[in-house]
């Protein structure tokens, strides 16, 4: 586990600091695969598969396509960071410190649980894995059916918006 | 339930900090959007860690919605970048100083 955590942090730092944008993308790919491995360790099998297929397979390739479409030959000779980058470092460090100070309070699963466990139990043991397709699907299409439909509307709006924004304007003027 | 909750939350905080640094410091607008993806992944890690801790699949469902919103954000953001690139070639945010097309 610690090796994967260190690999995650290292690939994220490399991703935001590399000069070549395509190298940055490839380090983000390494980060996504590491995160998928952590999902597997946390019993989130379905989410690990979605992470690999949707994040690494679709979203990142989309970014790479646009990066290659834009044709940025002199990108490596330009400065990577704005002149204000020390302030960005300060923001990042202060956020991490803030989030860490919020971690002081331990989360006790018995006392702080907001709801009884939704996993069906057999003799005190979970009947199916926590992140199995059956379990996630029952939650997704049961109590989360309305948010699921709203997510489909969000994706539809994104598709229409992307088409409208990226469409070539007719040369009327 | 898991002894890894603290490690996962610490990793989530560090990844979010790295993504925030990248978003604020990078000059390339595409890499700024990629930094946003790093931040969203940090949030997903946190959600899945808590889902494991509380043995509740709702955290994973929420992470699925985050992935859907990330896909929508990538589509609209990259459409905007292509439209911007048509007006003014290049991907530097420092060049985008006026709203007029």
PDB file of N, CA, C and O in Angstrom, chain A residues 4-66:
ATOM      1  N   UNK A   4       2.139   2.223  -3.452  1.00  0.00           N
ATOM      2  CA  UNK A   4       1.157   2.784  -4.389  1.00  0.00           C
ATOM      3  C   UNK A   4       0.867   4.233  -4.037  1.00  0.00           C
ATOM      4  O   UNK A   4       0.702   5.087  -4.922  1.00  0.00           O
ATOM      5  N   UNK A   5       0.805   4.528  -2.735  1.00  0.00           N
ATOM      6  CA  UNK A   5       0.545   5.915  -2.338  1.00  0.00           C
ATOM      7  C   UNK A   5       1.661   6.822  -2.828  1.00  0.00           C
ATOM      8  O   UNK A   5       1.422   7.904  -3.384  1.00  0.00           O
ATOM      9  N   UNK A   6       2.919   6.367  -2.632  1.00  0.00           N
ATOM     10  CA  UNK A   6       4.052   7.180  -3.073  1.00  0.00           C
ATOM     11  C   UNK A   6       4.044   7.325  -4.589  1.00  0.00           C
ATOM     12  O   UNK A   6       4.333   8.410  -5.118  1.00  0.00           O
ATOM     13  N   UNK A   7       3.696   6.250  -5.295  1.00  0.00           N
ATOM     14  CA  UNK A   7       3.646   6.326  -6.762  1.00  0.00           C
ATOM     15  C   UNK A   7       2.586   7.319  -7.211  1.00  0.00           C
ATOM     16  O   UNK A   7       2.792   8.073  -8.165  1.00  0.00           O
ATOM     17  N   UNK A   8       1.452   7.350  -6.504  1.00  0.00           N
ATOM     18  CA  UNK A   8       0.398   8.317  -6.834  1.00  0.00           C
ATOM     19  C   UNK A   8       0.911   9.746  -6.700  1.00  0.00           C
ATOM     20  O   UNK A   8       0.759  10.568  -7.613  1.00  0.00           O
ATOM     21  N   UNK A   9       1.523  10.041  -5.546  1.00  0.00           N
ATOM     22  CA  UNK A   9       1.983  11.413  -5.316  1.00  0.00           C
ATOM     23  C   UNK A   9       3.063  11.775  -6.336  1.00  0.00           C
ATOM     24  O   UNK A   9       3.048  12.869  -6.925  1.00  0.00           O
ATOM     25  N   UNK A  10       3.999  10.834  -6.583  1.00  0.00           N
ATOM     26  CA  UNK A  10       5.089  11.137  -7.506  1.00  0.00           C
ATOM     27  C   UNK A  10       4.561  11.378  -8.905  1.00  0.00           C
ATOM     28  O   UNK A  10       4.963  12.340  -9.577  1.00  0.00           O
ATOM     29  N   UNK A  11       3.613  10.540  -9.367  1.00  0.00           N
ATOM     30  CA  UNK A  11       3.121  10.733 -10.737  1.00  0.00           C
ATOM     31  C   UNK A  11       2.304  12.014 -10.834  1.00  0.00           C
ATOM     32  O   UNK A  11       2.341  12.690 -11.871  1.00  0.00           O
ATOM     33  N   UNK A  12       1.585  12.383  -9.765  1.00  0.00           N
ATOM     34  CA  UNK A  12       0.821  13.637  -9.816  1.00  0.00           C
ATOM     35  C   UNK A  12       1.762  14.836  -9.881  1.00  0.00           C
ATOM     36  O   UNK A  12       1.550  15.764 -10.662  1.00  0.00           O
ATOM     37  N   UNK A  13       2.837  14.796  -9.059  1.00  0.00           N
ATOM     38  CA  UNK A  13       3.780  15.924  -9.073  1.00  0.00           C
ATOM     39  C   UNK A  13       4.458  16.025 -10.435  1.00  0.00           C
ATOM     40  O   UNK A  13       4.600  17.117 -11.008  1.00  0.00           O
ATOM     41  N   UNK A  14       4.857  14.868 -10.988  1.00  0.00           N
ATOM     42  CA  UNK A  14       5.475  14.891 -12.312  1.00  0.00           C
ATOM     43  C   UNK A  14       4.491  15.411 -13.354  1.00  0.00           C
ATOM     44  O   UNK A  14       4.868  16.145 -14.269  1.00  0.00           O
ATOM     45  N   UNK A  15       3.203  15.040 -13.205  1.00  0.00           N
ATOM     46  CA  UNK A  15       2.219  15.448 -14.209  1.00  0.00           C
ATOM     47  C   UNK A  15       2.053  16.958 -14.249  1.00  0.00           C
ATOM     48  O   UNK A  15       1.895  17.530 -15.323  1.00  0.00           O
ATOM     49  N   UNK A  16       2.089  17.622 -13.099  1.00  0.00           N
ATOM     50  CA  UNK A  16       1.869  19.062 -13.131  1.00  0.00           C
ATOM     51  C   UNK A  16       3.155  19.840 -13.329  1.00  0.00           C
ATOM     52  O   UNK A  16       3.106  21.057 -13.475  1.00  0.00           O
ATOM     53  N   UNK A  17       4.320  19.174 -13.356  1.00  0.00           N
ATOM     54  CA  UNK A  17       5.557  19.935 -13.503  1.00  0.00           C
ATOM     55  C   UNK A  17       6.304  19.641 -14.794  1.00  0.00           C
ATOM     56  O   UNK A  17       7.279  20.339 -15.067  1.00  0.00           O
ATOM     57  N   UNK A  18       5.929  18.654 -15.579  1.00  0.00           N
ATOM     58  CA  UNK A  18       6.701  18.362 -16.793  1.00  0.00           C
ATOM     59  C   UNK A  18       6.528  19.481 -17.812  1.00  0.00           C
ATOM     60  O   UNK A  18       5.484  20.114 -17.889  1.00  0.00           O
ATOM     61  N   UNK A  19       7.596  19.700 -18.593  1.00  0.00           N
ATOM     62  CA  UNK A  19       7.556  20.768 -19.584  1.00  0.00           C
ATOM     63  C   UNK A  19       6.766  20.353 -20.818  1.00  0.00           C
ATOM     64  O   UNK A  19       6.024  21.146 -21.393  1.00  0.00           O
ATOM     65  N   UNK A  20       6.941  19.096 -21.219  1.00  0.00           N
ATOM     66  CA  UNK A  20       6.258  18.604 -22.419  1.00  0.00           C
ATOM     67  C   UNK A  20       4.824  18.215 -22.054  1.00  0.00           C
ATOM     68  O   UNK A  20       4.617  17.372 -21.182  1.00  0.00           O
ATOM     69  N   UNK A  21       3.815  18.821 -22.688  1.00  0.00           N
ATOM     70  CA  UNK A  21       2.423  18.510 -22.303  1.00  0.00           C
ATOM     71  C   UNK A  21       2.059  17.042 -22.474  1.00  0.00           C
ATOM     72  O   UNK A  21       1.293  16.492 -21.676  1.00  0.00           O
ATOM     73  N   UNK A  22       2.608  16.394 -23.518  1.00  0.00           N
ATOM     74  CA  UNK A  22       2.260  14.990 -23.726  1.00  0.00           C
ATOM     75  C   UNK A  22       2.849  14.127 -22.609  1.00  0.00           C
ATOM     76  O   UNK A  22       2.209  13.177 -22.129  1.00  0.00           O
ATOM     77  N   UNK A  23       4.059  14.485 -22.141  1.00  0.00           N
ATOM     78  CA  UNK A  23       4.615  13.763 -20.993  1.00  0.00           C
ATOM     79  C   UNK A  23       3.726  13.950 -19.766  1.00  0.00           C
ATOM     80  O   UNK A  23       3.494  13.009 -19.003  1.00  0.00           O
ATOM     81  N   UNK A  24       3.225  15.170 -19.582  1.00  0.00           N
ATOM     82  CA  UNK A  24       2.307  15.407 -18.464  1.00  0.00           C
ATOM     83  C   UNK A  24       1.104  14.487 -18.544  1.00  0.00           C
ATOM     84  O   UNK A  24       0.697  13.867 -17.556  1.00  0.00           O
ATOM     85  N   UNK A  25       0.528  14.393 -19.756  1.00  0.00           N
ATOM     86  CA  UNK A  25      -0.653  13.526 -19.932  1.00  0.00           C
ATOM     87  C   UNK A  25      -0.310  12.089 -19.582  1.00  0.00           C
ATOM     88  O   UNK A  25      -1.109  11.387 -18.955  1.00  0.00           O
ATOM     89  N   UNK A  26       0.861  11.632 -19.999  1.00  0.00           N
ATOM     90  CA  UNK A  26       1.200  10.229 -19.730  1.00  0.00           C
ATOM     91  C   UNK A  26       1.394  10.001 -18.241  1.00  0.00           C
ATOM     92  O   UNK A  26       1.030   8.940 -17.716  1.00  0.00           O
ATOM     93  N   UNK A  27       1.932  11.010 -17.525  1.00  0.00           N
ATOM     94  CA  UNK A  27       2.039  10.851 -16.072  1.00  0.00           C
ATOM     95  C   UNK A  27       0.668  10.856 -15.420  1.00  0.00           C
ATOM     96  O   UNK A  27       0.448  10.153 -14.425  1.00  0.00           O
ATOM     97  N   UNK A  28      -0.262  11.638 -15.981  1.00  0.00           N
ATOM     98  CA  UNK A  28      -1.630  11.584 -15.450  1.00  0.00           C
ATOM     99  C   UNK A  28      -2.228  10.203 -15.679  1.00  0.00           C
ATOM    100  O   UNK A  28      -2.961   9.675 -14.833  1.00  0.00           O
ATOM    101  N   UNK A  29      -1.889   9.597 -16.826  1.00  0.00           N
ATOM    102  CA  UNK A  29      -2.365   8.227 -17.076  1.00  0.00           C
ATOM    103  C   UNK A  29      -1.834   7.273 -16.003  1.00  0.00           C
ATOM    104  O   UNK A  29      -2.589   6.440 -15.469  1.00  0.00           O
ATOM    105  N   UNK A  30      -0.540   7.420 -15.662  1.00  0.00           N
ATOM    106  CA  UNK A  30       0.028   6.585 -14.598  1.00  0.00           C
ATOM    107  C   UNK A  30      -0.720   6.820 -13.289  1.00  0.00           C
ATOM    108  O   UNK A  30      -1.051   5.870 -12.561  1.00  0.00           O
ATOM    109  N   UNK A  31      -1.030   8.089 -13.013  1.00  0.00           N
ATOM    110  CA  UNK A  31      -1.769   8.407 -11.785  1.00  0.00           C
ATOM    111  C   UNK A  31      -3.133   7.730 -11.776  1.00  0.00           C
ATOM    112  O   UNK A  31      -3.539   7.136 -10.766  1.00  0.00           O
ATOM    113  N   UNK A  32      -3.846   7.789 -12.923  1.00  0.00           N
ATOM    114  CA  UNK A  32      -5.183   7.197 -12.977  1.00  0.00           C
ATOM    115  C   UNK A  32      -5.107   5.690 -12.752  1.00  0.00           C
ATOM    116  O   UNK A  32      -5.953   5.112 -12.053  1.00  0.00           O
ATOM    117  N   UNK A  33      -4.107   5.041 -13.338  1.00  0.00           N
ATOM    118  CA  UNK A  33      -3.999   3.586 -13.155  1.00  0.00           C
ATOM    119  C   UNK A  33      -3.668   3.259 -11.703  1.00  0.00           C
ATOM    120  O   UNK A  33      -4.171   2.277 -11.138  1.00  0.00           O
ATOM    121  N   UNK A  34      -2.812   4.086 -11.072  1.00  0.00           N
ATOM    122  CA  UNK A  34      -2.523   3.875  -9.652  1.00  0.00           C
ATOM    123  C   UNK A  34      -3.780   4.028  -8.802  1.00  0.00           C
ATOM    124  O   UNK A  34      -4.004   3.237  -7.872  1.00  0.00           O
ATOM    125  N   UNK A  35      -4.578   5.051  -9.132  1.00  0.00           N
ATOM    126  CA  UNK A  35      -5.815   5.260  -8.374  1.00  0.00           C
ATOM    127  C   UNK A  35      -6.751   4.065  -8.568  1.00  0.00           C
ATOM    128  O   UNK A  35      -7.418   3.617  -7.625  1.00  0.00           O
ATOM    129  N   UNK A  36      -6.785   3.510  -9.790  1.00  0.00           N
ATOM    130  CA  UNK A  36      -7.614   2.326 -10.019  1.00  0.00           C
ATOM    131  C   UNK A  36      -7.123   1.168  -9.152  1.00  0.00           C
ATOM    132  O   UNK A  36      -7.939   0.414  -8.596  1.00  0.00           O
ATOM    133  N   UNK A  37      -5.799   1.026  -9.003  1.00  0.00           N
ATOM    134  CA  UNK A  37      -5.271  -0.016  -8.121  1.00  0.00           C
ATOM    135  C   UNK A  37      -5.698   0.191  -6.682  1.00  0.00           C
ATOM    136  O   UNK A  37      -6.059  -0.768  -5.981  1.00  0.00           O
ATOM    137  N   UNK A  38      -5.688   1.453  -6.228  1.00  0.00           N
ATOM    138  CA  UNK A  38      -6.130   1.729  -4.852  1.00  0.00           C
ATOM    139  C   UNK A  38      -7.608   1.404  -4.695  1.00  0.00           C
ATOM    140  O   UNK A  38      -8.040   0.869  -3.666  1.00  0.00           O
ATOM    141  N   UNK A  39      -8.408   1.710  -5.745  1.00  0.00           N
ATOM    142  CA  UNK A  39      -9.827   1.355  -5.691  1.00  0.00           C
ATOM    143  C   UNK A  39      -9.987  -0.151  -5.505  1.00  0.00           C
ATOM    144  O   UNK A  39     -10.854  -0.602  -4.730  1.00  0.00           O
ATOM    145  N   UNK A  40      -9.155  -0.931  -6.213  1.00  0.00           N
ATOM    146  CA  UNK A  40      -9.231  -2.386  -6.056  1.00  0.00           C
ATOM    147  C   UNK A  40      -8.921  -2.787  -4.621  1.00  0.00           C
ATOM    148  O   UNK A  40      -9.594  -3.642  -4.038  1.00  0.00           O
ATOM    149  N   UNK A  41      -7.894  -2.144  -4.029  1.00  0.00           N
ATOM    150  CA  UNK A  41      -7.550  -2.486  -2.642  1.00  0.00           C
ATOM    151  C   UNK A  41      -8.663  -2.114  -1.681  1.00  0.00           C
ATOM    152  O   UNK A  41      -8.770  -2.685  -0.608  1.00  0.00           O
ATOM    153  N   UNK A  42      -9.486  -1.113  -2.054  1.00  0.00           N
ATOM    154  CA  UNK A  42     -10.568  -0.673  -1.176  1.00  0.00           C
ATOM    155  C   UNK A  42     -11.880  -1.373  -1.513  1.00  0.00           C
ATOM    156  O   UNK A  42     -12.960  -0.861  -1.194  1.00  0.00           O
ATOM    157  N   UNK A  43     -11.821  -2.506  -2.183  1.00  0.00           N
ATOM    158  CA  UNK A  43     -13.022  -3.299  -2.505  1.00  0.00           C
ATOM    159  C   UNK A  43     -13.981  -2.554  -3.413  1.00  0.00           C
ATOM    160  O   UNK A  43     -15.189  -2.719  -3.303  1.00  0.00           O
ATOM    161  N   UNK A  44     -13.465  -1.710  -4.292  1.00  0.00           N
ATOM    162  CA  UNK A  44     -14.343  -1.009  -5.232  1.00  0.00           C
ATOM    163  C   UNK A  44     -14.020  -1.512  -6.635  1.00  0.00           C
ATOM    164  O   UNK A  44     -13.472  -0.785  -7.463  1.00  0.00           O
ATOM    165  N   UNK A  45     -14.392  -2.779  -6.896  1.00  0.00           N
ATOM    166  CA  UNK A  45     -13.965  -3.388  -8.160  1.00  0.00           C
ATOM    167  C   UNK A  45     -14.608  -2.701  -9.359  1.00  0.00           C
ATOM    168  O   UNK A  45     -13.932  -2.406 -10.355  1.00  0.00           O
ATOM    169  N   UNK A  46     -15.919  -2.448  -9.254  1.00  0.00           N
ATOM    170  CA  UNK A  46     -16.600  -1.845 -10.400  1.00  0.00           C
ATOM    171  C   UNK A  46     -16.051  -0.460 -10.685  1.00  0.00           C
ATOM    172  O   UNK A  46     -15.814  -0.082 -11.833  1.00  0.00           O
ATOM    173  N   UNK A  47     -15.799   0.294  -9.611  1.00  0.00           N
ATOM    174  CA  UNK A  47     -15.301   1.641  -9.803  1.00  0.00           C
ATOM    175  C   UNK A  47     -13.884   1.620 -10.383  1.00  0.00           C
ATOM    176  O   UNK A  47     -13.525   2.500 -11.177  1.00  0.00           O
ATOM    177  N   UNK A  48     -13.099   0.605 -10.023  1.00  0.00           N
ATOM    178  CA  UNK A  48     -11.759   0.491 -10.618  1.00  0.00           C
ATOM    179  C   UNK A  48     -11.862   0.266 -12.114  1.00  0.00           C
ATOM    180  O   UNK A  48     -11.118   0.881 -12.895  1.00  0.00           O
ATOM    181  N   UNK A  49     -12.808  -0.589 -12.529  1.00  0.00           N
ATOM    182  CA  UNK A  49     -12.988  -0.823 -13.969  1.00  0.00           C
ATOM    183  C   UNK A  49     -13.445   0.452 -14.664  1.00  0.00           C
ATOM    184  O   UNK A  49     -12.958   0.795 -15.747  1.00  0.00           O
ATOM    185  N   UNK A  50     -14.384   1.192 -14.028  1.00  0.00           N
ATOM    186  CA  UNK A  50     -14.855   2.443 -14.625  1.00  0.00           C
ATOM    187  C   UNK A  50     -13.711   3.445 -14.713  1.00  0.00           C
ATOM    188  O   UNK A  50     -13.586   4.186 -15.698  1.00  0.00           O
ATOM    189  N   UNK A  51     -12.873   3.462 -13.683  1.00  0.00           N
ATOM    190  CA  UNK A  51     -11.736   4.390 -13.689  1.00  0.00           C
ATOM    191  C   UNK A  51     -10.834   4.124 -14.879  1.00  0.00           C
ATOM    192  O   UNK A  51     -10.407   5.042 -15.581  1.00  0.00           O
ATOM    193  N   UNK A  52     -10.537   2.842 -15.137  1.00  0.00           N
ATOM    194  CA  UNK A  52      -9.645   2.515 -16.250  1.00  0.00           C
ATOM    195  C   UNK A  52     -10.333   2.807 -17.580  1.00  0.00           C
ATOM    196  O   UNK A  52      -9.743   3.417 -18.483  1.00  0.00           O
ATOM    197  N   UNK A  53     -11.608   2.403 -17.709  1.00  0.00           N
ATOM    198  CA  UNK A  53     -12.262   2.497 -19.018  1.00  0.00           C
ATOM    199  C   UNK A  53     -12.622   3.948 -19.326  1.00  0.00           C
ATOM    200  O   UNK A  53     -12.341   4.464 -20.407  1.00  0.00           O
ATOM    201  N   UNK A  54     -13.275   4.630 -18.362  1.00  0.00           N
ATOM    202  CA  UNK A  54     -13.784   5.963 -18.651  1.00  0.00           C
ATOM    203  C   UNK A  54     -12.692   7.015 -18.495  1.00  0.00           C
ATOM    204  O   UNK A  54     -12.476   7.833 -19.391  1.00  0.00           O
ATOM    205  N   UNK A  55     -11.983   6.986 -17.355  1.00  0.00           N
ATOM    206  CA  UNK A  55     -10.987   8.035 -17.130  1.00  0.00           C
ATOM    207  C   UNK A  55      -9.772   7.843 -18.025  1.00  0.00           C
ATOM    208  O   UNK A  55      -9.435   8.694 -18.851  1.00  0.00           O
ATOM    209  N   UNK A  56      -9.103   6.701 -17.865  1.00  0.00           N
ATOM    210  CA  UNK A  56      -7.873   6.495 -18.623  1.00  0.00           C
ATOM    211  C   UNK A  56      -8.171   6.252 -20.089  1.00  0.00           C
ATOM    212  O   UNK A  56      -7.442   6.698 -20.972  1.00  0.00           O
ATOM    213  N   UNK A  57      -9.284   5.548 -20.376  1.00  0.00           N
ATOM    214  CA  UNK A  57      -9.537   5.161 -21.751  1.00  0.00           C
ATOM    215  C   UNK A  57     -10.245   6.206 -22.577  1.00  0.00           C
ATOM    216  O   UNK A  57     -10.034   6.283 -23.779  1.00  0.00           O
ATOM    217  N   UNK A  58     -11.107   7.017 -21.965  1.00  0.00           N
ATOM    218  CA  UNK A  58     -11.891   7.958 -22.765  1.00  0.00           C
ATOM    219  C   UNK A  58     -11.486   9.399 -22.508  1.00  0.00           C
ATOM    220  O   UNK A  58     -11.127  10.117 -23.442  1.00  0.00           O
ATOM    221  N   UNK A  59     -11.518   9.837 -21.252  1.00  0.00           N
ATOM    222  CA  UNK A  59     -11.323  11.257 -20.984  1.00  0.00           C
ATOM    223  C   UNK A  59      -9.891  11.672 -21.314  1.00  0.00           C
ATOM    224  O   UNK A  59      -9.641  12.676 -21.974  1.00  0.00           O
ATOM    225  N   UNK A  60      -8.923  10.859 -20.877  1.00  0.00           N
ATOM    226  CA  UNK A  60      -7.533  11.247 -21.094  1.00  0.00           C
ATOM    227  C   UNK A  60      -7.174  11.208 -22.577  1.00  0.00           C
ATOM    228  O   UNK A  60      -6.416  12.060 -23.065  1.00  0.00           O
ATOM    229  N   UNK A  61      -7.726  10.216 -23.309  1.00  0.00           N
ATOM    230  CA  UNK A  61      -7.451  10.154 -24.743  1.00  0.00           C
ATOM    231  C   UNK A  61      -8.064  11.371 -25.439  1.00  0.00           C
ATOM    232  O   UNK A  61      -7.494  11.925 -26.390  1.00  0.00           O
ATOM    233  N   UNK A  62      -9.222  11.802 -24.935  1.00  0.00           N
ATOM    234  CA  UNK A  62      -9.860  13.008 -25.469  1.00  0.00           C
ATOM    235  C   UNK A  62      -8.932  14.212 -25.296  1.00  0.00           C
ATOM    236  O   UNK A  62      -8.694  14.993 -26.235  1.00  0.00           O
ATOM    237  N   UNK A  63      -8.365  14.345 -24.095  1.00  0.00           N
ATOM    238  CA  UNK A  63      -7.418  15.437 -23.854  1.00  0.00           C
ATOM    239  C   UNK A  63      -6.224  15.338 -24.793  1.00  0.00           C
ATOM    240  O   UNK A  63      -5.766  16.339 -25.343  1.00  0.00           O
ATOM    241  N   UNK A  64      -5.709  14.119 -24.977  1.00  0.00           N
ATOM    242  CA  UNK A  64      -4.526  13.942 -25.839  1.00  0.00           C
ATOM    243  C   UNK A  64      -4.869  14.318 -27.281  1.00  0.00           C
ATOM    244  O   UNK A  64      -4.055  14.962 -27.959  1.00  0.00           O
ATOM    245  N   UNK A  65      -6.071  13.933 -27.742  1.00  0.00           N
ATOM    246  CA  UNK A  65      -6.472  14.277 -29.102  1.00  0.00           C
ATOM    247  C   UNK A  65      -6.490  15.792 -29.273  1.00  0.00           C
ATOM    248  O   UNK A  65      -5.977  16.324 -30.260  1.00  0.00           O
ATOM    249  N   UNK A  66      -7.114  16.502 -28.314  1.00  0.00           N
ATOM    250  CA  UNK A  66      -7.199  17.957 -28.447  1.00  0.00           C
ATOM    251  C   UNK A  66      -5.810  18.567 -28.391  1.00  0.00           C
ATOM    252  O   UNK A  66      -5.493  19.494 -29.149  1.00  0.00           O
TER     253      UNK A  66
END
